[in-house]
PDB file of C-alpha atoms and ligand atoms in Angstrom:
ATOM      1  CA  UNK B  84     175.540 136.308  85.935  1.00  0.00           C
ATOM      2  CA  UNK B  85     179.205 135.376  86.200  1.00  0.00           C
ATOM      3  CA  UNK B  86     181.644 137.024  88.591  1.00  0.00           C
ATOM      4  CA  UNK B  87     183.281 139.231  85.945  1.00  0.00           C
ATOM      5  CA  UNK B  88     179.969 140.516  84.565  1.00  0.00           C
ATOM      6  CA  UNK B  89     179.257 142.116  87.942  1.00  0.00           C
ATOM      7  CA  UNK B  90     182.608 143.845  88.378  1.00  0.00           C
ATOM      8  CA  UNK B  91     181.924 147.574  88.607  1.00  0.00           C
ATOM      9  CA  UNK B  92     178.145 147.080  88.835  1.00  0.00           C
ATOM     10  CA  UNK B  93     176.555 150.191  90.416  1.00  0.00           C
ATOM     11  CA  UNK B  94     174.524 149.702  93.605  1.00  0.00           C
ATOM     12  CA  UNK B  95     170.868 148.878  92.984  1.00  0.00           C
ATOM     13  CA  UNK B  96     168.300 151.594  93.680  1.00  0.00           C
ATOM     14  CA  UNK B  97     166.420 150.814  96.880  1.00  0.00           C
ATOM     15  CA  UNK B  98     162.677 151.320  96.237  1.00  0.00           C
ATOM     16  CA  UNK B  99     160.833 154.029  98.154  1.00  0.00           C
ATOM     17  CA  UNK B 100     158.893 151.391 100.062  1.00  0.00           C
ATOM     18  CA  UNK B 101     156.145 153.648 101.497  1.00  0.00           C
ATOM     19  CA  UNK B 102     155.162 154.378  97.878  1.00  0.00           C
ATOM     20  CA  UNK B 103     154.966 150.694  96.939  1.00  0.00           C
ATOM     21  CA  UNK B 104     151.415 149.366  97.210  1.00  0.00           C
ATOM     22  CA  UNK B 105     151.152 145.630  97.699  1.00  0.00           C
ATOM     23  CA  UNK B 106     148.056 143.626  96.770  1.00  0.00           C
ATOM     24  CA  UNK B 107     146.125 141.390  99.137  1.00  0.00           C
ATOM     25  CA  UNK B 108     146.805 137.660  99.029  1.00  0.00           C
ATOM     26  CA  UNK B 109     143.938 135.130  99.146  1.00  0.00           C
ATOM     27  CA  UNK B 110     144.165 134.815 102.905  1.00  0.00           C
ATOM     28  CA  UNK B 111     144.035 138.548 103.582  1.00  0.00           C
ATOM     29  CA  UNK B 112     140.268 138.425 103.009  1.00  0.00           C
ATOM     30  CA  UNK B 113     139.600 135.267 104.998  1.00  0.00           C
ATOM     31  CA  UNK B 114     137.617 135.745 108.206  1.00  0.00           C
ATOM     32  CA  UNK B 115     139.589 133.441 110.484  1.00  0.00           C
ATOM     33  CA  UNK B 116     136.732 133.116 112.958  1.00  0.00           C
ATOM     34  CA  UNK B 117     134.213 131.887 110.357  1.00  0.00           C
ATOM     35  CA  UNK B 118     133.643 128.295 109.277  1.00  0.00           C
ATOM     36  CA  UNK B 119     135.206 129.086 105.899  1.00  0.00           C
ATOM     37  CA  UNK B 120     138.153 130.719 107.688  1.00  0.00           C
ATOM     38  CA  UNK B 121     138.617 127.629 109.794  1.00  0.00           C
ATOM     39  CA  UNK B 122     138.676 125.402 106.714  1.00  0.00           C
ATOM     40  CA  UNK B 123     140.973 127.558 104.642  1.00  0.00           C
ATOM     41  CA  UNK B 124     143.333 129.078 107.221  1.00  0.00           C
ATOM     42  CA  UNK B 125     143.573 126.977 110.397  1.00  0.00           C
ATOM     43  CA  UNK B 126     143.400 123.611 108.668  1.00  0.00           C
ATOM     44  CA  UNK B 127     146.241 124.664 106.404  1.00  0.00           C
ATOM     45  CA  UNK B 128     148.438 125.627 109.377  1.00  0.00           C
ATOM     46  CA  UNK B 129     148.160 122.164 110.908  1.00  0.00           C
ATOM     47  CA  UNK B 130     147.903 120.097 107.718  1.00  0.00           C
ATOM     48  CA  UNK B 131     150.933 118.083 106.557  1.00  0.00           C
ATOM     49  CA  UNK B 132     149.963 118.487 102.883  1.00  0.00           C
ATOM     50  CA  UNK B 133     150.645 122.039 101.860  1.00  0.00           C
ATOM     51  CA  UNK B 134     149.687 123.291  98.396  1.00  0.00           C
ATOM     52  CA  UNK B 135     152.125 125.786  96.842  1.00  0.00           C
ATOM     53  CA  UNK B 136     151.756 129.389  97.974  1.00  0.00           C
ATOM     54  CA  UNK B 137     150.512 131.818  95.316  1.00  0.00           C
ATOM     55  CA  UNK B 138     151.902 135.243  94.622  1.00  0.00           C
ATOM     56  CA  UNK B 139     149.114 137.819  94.718  1.00  0.00           C
ATOM     57  CA  UNK B 140     148.309 139.022  91.205  1.00  0.00           C
ATOM     58  CA  UNK B 141     150.184 142.177  90.174  1.00  0.00           C
ATOM     59  CA  UNK B 142     152.582 141.972  93.123  1.00  0.00           C
ATOM     60  CA  UNK B 143     155.540 144.359  92.941  1.00  0.00           C
ATOM     61  CA  UNK B 144     158.760 142.543  92.104  1.00  0.00           C
ATOM     62  CA  UNK B 145     157.115 139.183  91.352  1.00  0.00           C
ATOM     63  CA  UNK B 146     160.060 138.320  89.053  1.00  0.00           C
ATOM     64  CA  UNK B 147     162.435 138.382  92.038  1.00  0.00           C
ATOM     65  CA  UNK B 148     160.635 135.569  93.855  1.00  0.00           C
ATOM     66  CA  UNK B 149     161.974 132.068  93.160  1.00  0.00           C
ATOM     67  CA  UNK B 150     159.490 129.201  92.927  1.00  0.00           C
ATOM     68  CA  UNK B 151     161.026 127.357  95.875  1.00  0.00           C
ATOM     69  CA  UNK B 152     160.174 130.317  98.147  1.00  0.00           C
ATOM     70  CA  UNK B 153     156.473 129.776  97.403  1.00  0.00           C
ATOM     71  CA  UNK B 154     155.780 127.346 100.195  1.00  0.00           C
ATOM     72  CA  UNK B 155     154.162 127.588 103.600  1.00  0.00           C
ATOM     73  CA  UNK B 156     157.459 128.033 105.471  1.00  0.00           C
ATOM     74  CA  UNK B 157     156.895 127.995 109.248  1.00  0.00           C
ATOM     75  CA  UNK B 158     153.332 126.715 108.574  1.00  0.00           C
ATOM     76  CA  UNK B 159     152.243 130.198 107.526  1.00  0.00           C
ATOM     77  CA  UNK B 160     149.534 129.977 104.848  1.00  0.00           C
ATOM     78  CA  UNK B 161     151.119 131.541 101.721  1.00  0.00           C
ATOM     79  CA  UNK B 162     154.469 131.898 103.509  1.00  0.00           C
ATOM     80  CA  UNK B 163     155.500 135.542 103.829  1.00  0.00           C
ATOM     81  CA  UNK B 164     153.561 136.707 100.773  1.00  0.00           C
ATOM     82  CA  UNK B 165     150.532 138.381 102.316  1.00  0.00           C
ATOM     83  CA  UNK B 166     149.725 141.664 104.036  1.00  0.00           C
ATOM     84  CA  UNK B 167     148.306 140.021 107.104  1.00  0.00           C
ATOM     85  CA  UNK B 168     150.905 137.410 107.949  1.00  0.00           C
ATOM     86  CA  UNK B 169     154.072 139.305 107.068  1.00  0.00           C
ATOM     87  CA  UNK B 170     153.775 141.627 110.075  1.00  0.00           C
ATOM     88  CA  UNK B 171     152.686 138.768 112.350  1.00  0.00           C
ATOM     89  CA  UNK B 172     155.670 136.745 111.199  1.00  0.00           C
ATOM     90  CA  UNK B 173     158.187 139.484 112.050  1.00  0.00           C
ATOM     91  CA  UNK B 174     156.863 139.768 115.603  1.00  0.00           C
ATOM     92  CA  UNK B 175     156.061 136.083 116.084  1.00  0.00           C
ATOM     93  CA  UNK B 176     159.481 134.814 115.017  1.00  0.00           C
ATOM     94  CA  UNK B 177     161.238 136.660 117.831  1.00  0.00           C
ATOM     95  CA  UNK B 178     158.593 135.648 120.384  1.00  0.00           C
ATOM     96  CA  UNK B 179     158.837 131.987 119.372  1.00  0.00           C
ATOM     97  CA  UNK B 180     162.611 132.089 119.972  1.00  0.00           C
ATOM     98  CA  UNK B 181     162.077 133.286 123.572  1.00  0.00           C
ATOM     99  CA  UNK B 182     164.492 136.235 123.388  1.00  0.00           C
ATOM    100  CA  UNK B 183     167.441 134.277 121.934  1.00  0.00           C
ATOM    101  CA  UNK B 184     167.201 136.027 118.582  1.00  0.00           C
ATOM    102  CA  UNK B 185     167.648 139.483 120.007  1.00  0.00           C
ATOM    103  CA  UNK B 186     170.853 138.420 121.742  1.00  0.00           C
ATOM    104  CA  UNK B 187     171.891 136.551 118.599  1.00  0.00           C
ATOM    105  CA  UNK B 188     171.464 139.631 116.450  1.00  0.00           C
ATOM    106  CA  UNK B 189     173.765 141.516 118.817  1.00  0.00           C
ATOM    107  CA  UNK B 190     176.285 138.692 118.476  1.00  0.00           C
ATOM    108  CA  UNK B 191     176.083 138.925 114.670  1.00  0.00           C
ATOM    109  CA  UNK B 192     176.643 142.692 114.698  1.00  0.00           C
ATOM    110  CA  UNK B 193     179.687 142.318 116.998  1.00  0.00           C
ATOM    111  CA  UNK B 194     181.145 139.396 115.074  1.00  0.00           C
ATOM    112  CA  UNK B 195     181.134 141.206 111.726  1.00  0.00           C
ATOM    113  CA  UNK B 196     184.208 143.113 112.890  1.00  0.00           C
ATOM    114  CA  UNK B 197     185.513 146.412 111.609  1.00  0.00           C
ATOM    115  CA  UNK B 198     184.062 148.226 108.607  1.00  0.00           C
ATOM    116  CA  UNK B 199     181.184 150.388 107.489  1.00  0.00           C
ATOM    117  CA  UNK B 200     179.545 148.450 104.604  1.00  0.00           C
ATOM    118  CA  UNK B 201     177.429 145.465 105.518  1.00  0.00           C
ATOM    119  CA  UNK B 202     174.779 143.330 103.826  1.00  0.00           C
ATOM    120  CA  UNK B 203     172.130 141.295 105.643  1.00  0.00           C
ATOM    121  CA  UNK B 204     170.976 138.507 103.295  1.00  0.00           C
ATOM    122  CA  UNK B 205     167.504 137.049 103.908  1.00  0.00           C
ATOM    123  CA  UNK B 206     166.846 140.097 106.089  1.00  0.00           C
ATOM    124  CA  UNK B 207     163.092 139.522 106.543  1.00  0.00           C
ATOM    125  CA  UNK B 208     161.770 142.339 108.740  1.00  0.00           C
ATOM    126  CA  UNK B 209     165.227 143.904 108.939  1.00  0.00           C
ATOM    127  CA  UNK B 210     165.997 143.391 112.631  1.00  0.00           C
ATOM    128  CA  UNK B 211     169.504 142.023 112.076  1.00  0.00           C
ATOM    129  CA  UNK B 212     170.361 144.807 109.615  1.00  0.00           C
ATOM    130  CA  UNK B 213     169.077 147.288 112.201  1.00  0.00           C
ATOM    131  CA  UNK B 214     171.294 145.759 114.908  1.00  0.00           C
ATOM    132  CA  UNK B 215     174.271 146.189 112.561  1.00  0.00           C
ATOM    133  CA  UNK B 216     173.325 149.817 111.882  1.00  0.00           C
ATOM    134  CA  UNK B 217     172.997 150.452 115.630  1.00  0.00           C
ATOM    135  CA  UNK B 218     176.600 149.374 116.071  1.00  0.00           C
ATOM    136  CA  UNK B 219     177.635 152.491 114.079  1.00  0.00           C
ATOM    137  CA  UNK B 220     177.863 151.359 110.421  1.00  0.00           C
ATOM    138  CA  UNK B 221     176.229 153.784 107.981  1.00  0.00           C
ATOM    139  CA  UNK B 222     176.229 151.731 104.763  1.00  0.00           C
ATOM    140  CA  UNK B 223     173.905 148.865 105.686  1.00  0.00           C
ATOM    141  CA  UNK B 224     171.709 146.938 103.246  1.00  0.00           C
ATOM    142  CA  UNK B 225     169.041 144.285 103.712  1.00  0.00           C
ATOM    143  CA  UNK B 226     168.031 141.874 100.921  1.00  0.00           C
ATOM    144  CA  UNK B 227     165.032 139.536 100.799  1.00  0.00           C
ATOM    145  CA  UNK B 228     162.676 138.200  98.115  1.00  0.00           C
ATOM    146  CA  UNK B 229     159.483 139.189  99.981  1.00  0.00           C
ATOM    147  CA  UNK B 230     158.322 142.768  99.276  1.00  0.00           C
ATOM    148  CA  UNK B 231     155.810 142.405 102.122  1.00  0.00           C
ATOM    149  CA  UNK B 232     158.608 141.907 104.650  1.00  0.00           C
ATOM    150  CA  UNK B 233     160.770 144.592 103.037  1.00  0.00           C
ATOM    151  CA  UNK B 234     158.028 147.201 103.236  1.00  0.00           C
ATOM    152  CA  UNK B 235     157.706 146.603 106.987  1.00  0.00           C
ATOM    153  CA  UNK B 236     161.491 146.541 107.350  1.00  0.00           C
ATOM    154  CA  UNK B 237     161.845 149.929 105.647  1.00  0.00           C
ATOM    155  CA  UNK B 238     159.112 151.451 107.827  1.00  0.00           C
ATOM    156  CA  UNK B 239     160.671 150.090 111.031  1.00  0.00           C
ATOM    157  CA  UNK B 240     164.347 150.748 110.229  1.00  0.00           C
ATOM    158  CA  UNK B 241     164.745 153.898 108.114  1.00  0.00           C
ATOM    159  CA  UNK B 242     168.567 153.930 108.416  1.00  0.00           C
ATOM    160  CA  UNK B 243     168.933 150.761 106.317  1.00  0.00           C
ATOM    161  CA  UNK B 244     168.461 150.325 102.553  1.00  0.00           C
ATOM    162  CA  UNK B 245     166.208 147.392 101.682  1.00  0.00           C
ATOM    163  CA  UNK B 246     166.138 145.703  98.288  1.00  0.00           C
ATOM    164  CA  UNK B 247     164.453 142.688  96.767  1.00  0.00           C
ATOM    165  CA  UNK B 248     166.666 139.800  95.674  1.00  0.00           C
ATOM    166  CA  UNK B 249     168.093 136.383  96.466  1.00  0.00           C
ATOM    167  CA  UNK B 250     171.382 135.407  98.062  1.00  0.00           C
ATOM    168  CA  UNK B 251     172.382 133.153  95.151  1.00  0.00           C
ATOM    169  CA  UNK B 252     172.392 136.091  92.707  1.00  0.00           C
ATOM    170  CA  UNK B 253     173.463 139.255  94.519  1.00  0.00           C
ATOM    171  CA  UNK B 254     172.956 142.565  92.675  1.00  0.00           C
ATOM    172  CA  UNK B 255     176.231 144.093  93.905  1.00  0.00           C
ATOM    173  CA  UNK B 256     179.710 144.480  92.449  1.00  0.00           C
ATOM    174  CA  UNK B 257     182.697 142.383  93.533  1.00  0.00           C
ATOM    175  CA  UNK B 258     184.271 143.248  96.910  1.00  0.00           C
ATOM    176  CA  UNK B 259     181.462 145.651  97.807  1.00  0.00           C
ATOM    177  CA  UNK B 260     181.089 144.778 101.517  1.00  0.00           C
ATOM    178  CA  UNK B 261     183.191 144.533 104.686  1.00  0.00           C
ATOM    179  CA  UNK B 262     180.842 141.891 106.027  1.00  0.00           C
ATOM    180  CA  UNK B 263     177.764 139.815 105.220  1.00  0.00           C
ATOM    181  CA  UNK B 264     175.238 138.582 107.793  1.00  0.00           C
ATOM    182  CA  UNK B 265     172.794 135.701 107.326  1.00  0.00           C
ATOM    183  CA  UNK B 266     170.381 135.175 110.199  1.00  0.00           C
ATOM    184  CA  UNK B 267     168.258 132.009 109.849  1.00  0.00           C
ATOM    185  CA  UNK B 268     168.546 132.074 106.055  1.00  0.00           C
ATOM    186  CA  UNK B 269     170.555 129.053 104.882  1.00  0.00           C
ATOM    187  CA  UNK B 270     168.124 126.412 106.129  1.00  0.00           C
ATOM    188  CA  UNK B 271     165.511 127.995 103.818  1.00  0.00           C
ATOM    189  CA  UNK B 272     167.688 127.775 100.714  1.00  0.00           C
ATOM    190  CA  UNK B 273     167.354 124.609  98.578  1.00  0.00           C
ATOM    191  CA  UNK B 274     170.537 122.485  98.666  1.00  0.00           C
ATOM    192  CA  UNK B 275     171.226 123.096  94.960  1.00  0.00           C
ATOM    193  CA  UNK B 276     171.692 126.839  95.654  1.00  0.00           C
ATOM    194  CA  UNK B 277     173.733 126.806  98.867  1.00  0.00           C
ATOM    195  CA  UNK B 278     177.139 126.572  97.189  1.00  0.00           C
ATOM    196  CA  UNK B 279     176.088 129.249  94.685  1.00  0.00           C
ATOM    197  CA  UNK B 280     175.035 131.467  97.595  1.00  0.00           C
ATOM    198  CA  UNK B 281     178.450 131.027  99.270  1.00  0.00           C
ATOM    199  CA  UNK B 282     180.109 131.855  95.960  1.00  0.00           C
ATOM    200  CA  UNK B 283     178.095 135.058  95.662  1.00  0.00           C
ATOM    201  CA  UNK B 284     178.808 136.081  99.246  1.00  0.00           C
ATOM    202  CA  UNK B 285     182.546 135.483  98.757  1.00  0.00           C
ATOM    203  CA  UNK B 286     182.381 137.563  95.567  1.00  0.00           C
ATOM    204  CA  UNK B 287     180.822 140.636  97.231  1.00  0.00           C
ATOM    205  CA  UNK B 288     183.112 140.463 100.291  1.00  0.00           C
ATOM    206  CA  UNK B 289     186.349 142.417 100.435  1.00  0.00           C
ATOM    207  CA  UNK B 290     189.476 140.337 101.162  1.00  0.00           C
ATOM    208  CA  UNK B 291     189.495 139.752 104.942  1.00  0.00           C
ATOM    209  CA  UNK B 292     185.724 140.423 105.069  1.00  0.00           C
ATOM    210  CA  UNK B 293     183.543 138.282 107.304  1.00  0.00           C
ATOM    211  CA  UNK B 294     180.480 136.150 106.794  1.00  0.00           C
ATOM    212  CA  UNK B 295     178.514 135.694 110.023  1.00  0.00           C
ATOM    213  CA  UNK B 296     175.764 133.074 110.026  1.00  0.00           C
ATOM    214  CA  UNK B 297     173.236 132.141 112.685  1.00  0.00           C
ATOM    215  CA  UNK B 298     171.039 129.082 112.140  1.00  0.00           C
ATOM    216  CA  UNK B 299     168.846 126.761 114.184  1.00  0.00           C
ATOM    217  CA  UNK B 300     170.968 124.226 116.039  1.00  0.00           C
ATOM    218  CA  UNK B 301     170.833 120.651 114.741  1.00  0.00           C
ATOM    219  CA  UNK B 302     170.432 119.264 118.265  1.00  0.00           C
ATOM    220  CA  UNK B 303     166.762 120.154 118.650  1.00  0.00           C
ATOM    221  CA  UNK B 304     165.997 118.289 115.391  1.00  0.00           C
ATOM    222  CA  UNK B 305     167.950 115.096 115.958  1.00  0.00           C
ATOM    223  CA  UNK B 306     168.456 114.547 119.714  1.00  0.00           C
ATOM    224  CA  UNK B 307     165.837 112.401 121.499  1.00  0.00           C
ATOM    225  CA  UNK B 308     163.293 113.851 123.944  1.00  0.00           C
ATOM    226  CA  UNK B 309     165.018 112.481 127.015  1.00  0.00           C
ATOM    227  CA  UNK B 310     168.506 113.867 126.251  1.00  0.00           C
ATOM    228  CA  UNK B 311     166.872 117.222 125.479  1.00  0.00           C
ATOM    229  CA  UNK B 312     165.050 117.233 128.843  1.00  0.00           C
ATOM    230  CA  UNK B 313     168.190 116.188 130.731  1.00  0.00           C
ATOM    231  CA  UNK B 314     170.303 118.862 129.093  1.00  0.00           C
ATOM    232  CA  UNK B 315     167.874 121.765 128.856  1.00  0.00           C
ATOM    233  CA  UNK B 316     164.793 120.989 130.963  1.00  0.00           C
ATOM    234  CA  UNK B 317     161.481 122.502 129.774  1.00  0.00           C
ATOM    235  CA  UNK B 318     163.365 124.728 127.406  1.00  0.00           C
ATOM    236  CA  UNK B 319     164.658 121.590 125.614  1.00  0.00           C
ATOM    237  CA  UNK B 320     161.137 120.176 125.306  1.00  0.00           C
ATOM    238  CA  UNK B 321     159.873 123.438 123.873  1.00  0.00           C
ATOM    239  CA  UNK B 322     162.570 123.746 121.193  1.00  0.00           C
ATOM    240  CA  UNK B 323     162.297 120.093 120.212  1.00  0.00           C
ATOM    241  CA  UNK B 324     158.547 120.452 119.829  1.00  0.00           C
ATOM    242  CA  UNK B 325     158.999 123.650 117.804  1.00  0.00           C
ATOM    243  CA  UNK B 326     161.548 121.979 115.506  1.00  0.00           C
ATOM    244  CA  UNK B 327     159.094 119.142 114.798  1.00  0.00           C
ATOM    245  CA  UNK B 328     156.083 121.412 114.287  1.00  0.00           C
ATOM    246  CA  UNK B 329     157.446 124.172 112.079  1.00  0.00           C
ATOM    247  CA  UNK B 330     157.502 123.406 108.338  1.00  0.00           C
ATOM    248  CA  UNK B 331     161.069 123.754 107.035  1.00  0.00           C
ATOM    249  CA  UNK B 332     161.396 121.763 103.792  1.00  0.00           C
ATOM    250  CA  UNK B 333     165.192 122.133 103.411  1.00  0.00           C
ATOM    251  CA  UNK B 334     166.338 121.830 107.010  1.00  0.00           C
ATOM    252  CA  UNK B 335     167.815 118.315 106.745  1.00  0.00           C
ATOM    253  CA  UNK B 336     169.879 119.089 103.673  1.00  0.00           C
ATOM    254  CA  UNK B 337     171.224 122.235 105.335  1.00  0.00           C
ATOM    255  CA  UNK B 338     172.311 120.266 108.407  1.00  0.00           C
ATOM    256  CA  UNK B 339     174.056 117.745 106.149  1.00  0.00           C
ATOM    257  CA  UNK B 340     175.900 120.379 104.128  1.00  0.00           C
ATOM    258  CA  UNK B 341     179.689 120.348 104.608  1.00  0.00           C
ATOM    259  CA  UNK B 342     180.132 124.033 105.341  1.00  0.00           C
ATOM    260  CA  UNK B 343     183.879 123.934 105.917  1.00  0.00           C
ATOM    261  CA  UNK B 344     184.445 122.432 102.498  1.00  0.00           C
ATOM    262  CA  UNK B 345     181.842 124.655 100.824  1.00  0.00           C
ATOM    263  CA  UNK B 346     183.532 127.744 102.226  1.00  0.00           C
ATOM    264  CA  UNK B 347     187.036 126.618 101.285  1.00  0.00           C
ATOM    265  CA  UNK B 348     185.866 126.102  97.682  1.00  0.00           C
ATOM    266  CA  UNK B 349     185.031 129.809  97.480  1.00  0.00           C
ATOM    267  CA  UNK B 350     188.218 131.027  99.175  1.00  0.00           C
ATOM    268  CA  UNK B 351     186.837 131.397 102.684  1.00  0.00           C
ATOM    269  CA  UNK B 352     187.957 129.916 105.970  1.00  0.00           C
ATOM    270  CA  UNK B 353     185.626 128.708 108.700  1.00  0.00           C
ATOM    271  CA  UNK B 354     186.947 130.255 111.929  1.00  0.00           C
ATOM    272  CA  UNK B 355     184.053 129.571 114.333  1.00  0.00           C
ATOM    273  CA  UNK B 356     181.284 126.977 114.300  1.00  0.00           C
ATOM    274  CA  UNK B 357     179.588 126.638 117.643  1.00  0.00           C
ATOM    275  CA  UNK B 358     176.634 124.304 118.029  1.00  0.00           C
ATOM    276  CA  UNK B 359     174.667 125.897 120.850  1.00  0.00           C
ATOM    277  CA  UNK B 360     170.992 125.627 121.784  1.00  0.00           C
ATOM    278  CA  UNK B 361     168.784 126.739 120.127  1.00  0.00           C
ATOM    279  CA  UNK B 362     171.252 128.338 117.719  1.00  0.00           C
ATOM    280  CA  UNK B 363     174.379 127.477 115.762  1.00  0.00           C
ATOM    281  CA  UNK B 364     176.810 130.383 115.392  1.00  0.00           C
ATOM    282  CA  UNK B 365     179.229 130.502 112.478  1.00  0.00           C
ATOM    283  CA  UNK B 366     181.958 132.933 111.387  1.00  0.00           C
ATOM    284  CA  UNK B 367     184.010 132.666 108.179  1.00  0.00           C
ATOM    285  CA  UNK B 368     186.652 134.988 106.724  1.00  0.00           C
ATOM    286  CA  UNK B 369     187.485 135.598 103.080  1.00  0.00           C
ATOM    287  CA  UNK B 370     191.175 135.050 102.318  1.00  0.00           C
ATOM    288  CA  UNK B 371     193.243 138.160 101.785  1.00  0.00           C
TER     289      UNK B 371
HETATM  290  C1  SAM G 691     163.611 132.625 108.891  1.00  0.00           C
HETATM  291  S1  SAM G 691     163.533 134.113 107.970  1.00  0.00           S
HETATM  292  C2  SAM G 691     164.767 135.102 108.788  1.00  0.00           C
HETATM  293  C3  SAM G 691     164.533 136.576 108.621  1.00  0.00           C
HETATM  294  C4  SAM G 691     165.551 137.499 109.270  1.00  0.00           C
HETATM  295  N1  SAM G 691     166.914 137.193 108.869  1.00  0.00           N
HETATM  296  C5  SAM G 691     165.441 137.463 110.769  1.00  0.00           C
HETATM  297  O1  SAM G 691     166.352 136.993 111.420  1.00  0.00           O
HETATM  298  O2  SAM G 691     164.409 137.913 111.294  1.00  0.00           O
HETATM  299  C6  SAM G 691     164.291 133.674 106.450  1.00  0.00           C
HETATM  300  C7  SAM G 691     164.208 134.795 105.427  1.00  0.00           C
HETATM  301  O3  SAM G 691     164.955 134.391 104.274  1.00  0.00           O
HETATM  302  C8  SAM G 691     164.277 134.847 103.127  1.00  0.00           C
HETATM  303  N2  SAM G 691     164.749 134.026 101.994  1.00  0.00           N
HETATM  304  C9  SAM G 691     164.320 132.817 101.596  1.00  0.00           C
HETATM  305  N3  SAM G 691     165.035 132.388 100.528  1.00  0.00           N
HETATM  306  C10 SAM G 691     165.938 133.371 100.259  1.00  0.00           C
HETATM  307  C11 SAM G 691     166.972 133.535  99.282  1.00  0.00           C
HETATM  308  N4  SAM G 691     167.219 132.597  98.371  1.00  0.00           N
HETATM  309  N5  SAM G 691     167.723 134.649  99.311  1.00  0.00           N
HETATM  310  C12 SAM G 691     167.488 135.605 100.246  1.00  0.00           C
HETATM  311  N6  SAM G 691     166.532 135.512 101.188  1.00  0.00           N
HETATM  312  C13 SAM G 691     165.759 134.414 101.193  1.00  0.00           C
HETATM  313  C14 SAM G 691     162.807 134.700 103.462  1.00  0.00           C
HETATM  314  O4  SAM G 691     161.984 135.528 102.665  1.00  0.00           O
HETATM  315  C15 SAM G 691     162.803 135.116 104.941  1.00  0.00           C
HETATM  316  O5  SAM G 691     162.575 136.472 105.104  1.00  0.00           O
END
C-alpha cells in the first residue's frame, strides 16, 4: 500500500488472544528424549543445513507470515512457529544475553522521549513494549508476524495491544505514533525490505517522533578471538561464540547497511549510533 492509501486508516483490531487457539507444529509432538526426537530435533539445532520451517496447518493469521520468516532463526527448529519453542524462546533470549537485554529495554523506553503513543515492531514476547508501558504511556502497541509469540505477549502484558503484521507494511495511518521501538528486529529483516521498513516507520511517526533501535553489535561477529578476550575477557569469548553459533541468515547484510543514508532518504536524522558490546544502540528523529 502506498503512503496516501493509509492516510486516515483506522487502528487495526487487536485479537482477543486468549480466545485464539493455535495448532501444534510438527515438533510439538516430538519426544526429545527418544531416538526419533534426537534425529528430528537435536540434529536440526546443530545442523548447518536447515530445511524451511513449516507453518502448522490452519494456523491463525497464516497470511501475515512472510516466507523469509520461515527459517530456523536462532537454530530453533521451525523458528518461532510452534507452541513448545515460542515460550522457551521468550525466556531463553533474555537468559542468553546475560541481563543486557533487560537494561537495554529500559534504555529504549527512556530514549523514546515524550509522548503517549508508541509502537514496538518485531515485539516477540512483548517485553520491550511492556517496558515502554511501564514508563507511563497508555497507548502502546506490539507488532510481530508470529501468533505464537503474540499470544504469550498478550497473556504476560495485558496493558499492551498486540497485533500480527510486518514492519515493512504497517497497518496504521500516517503520523500515528510519537515513537517506534525496534529491539533486535532489523538483523532479521531481508536486505530488500530494510529501506521499505524505514519508510513505513517514518510514515507512521509524527514529525519530531523518534525511532529507537537496539541490535547486536557488529564487533562480536567480526573481531578476532584475541581482541575480544583482551577487551572483554570471558564475556567477549561468550558473545563471540554465541554470534558464530546462532543462525541469523541476514546479519551480514544488516551490518553492511548504510543506516545514516537510509534514514535520510525517508526524512529522518540519525542522532545516536553507539557500537557497544554486545549491543548497538541507535536513535533517529523524524524531521519536523
Ligand atoms: C530477535 S526477536 C526480538 C523480539 C523482541 N523484540 C525482543 O526484544 O524480545 C525478532 C522478532 O522479530 C520478528 N520479525 C521477524 N521479521 C519481522 C518483520 N518483517 N516485521 C516484524 N517483525 C518481524 C520475529 O518474529 C521475532 O519475534
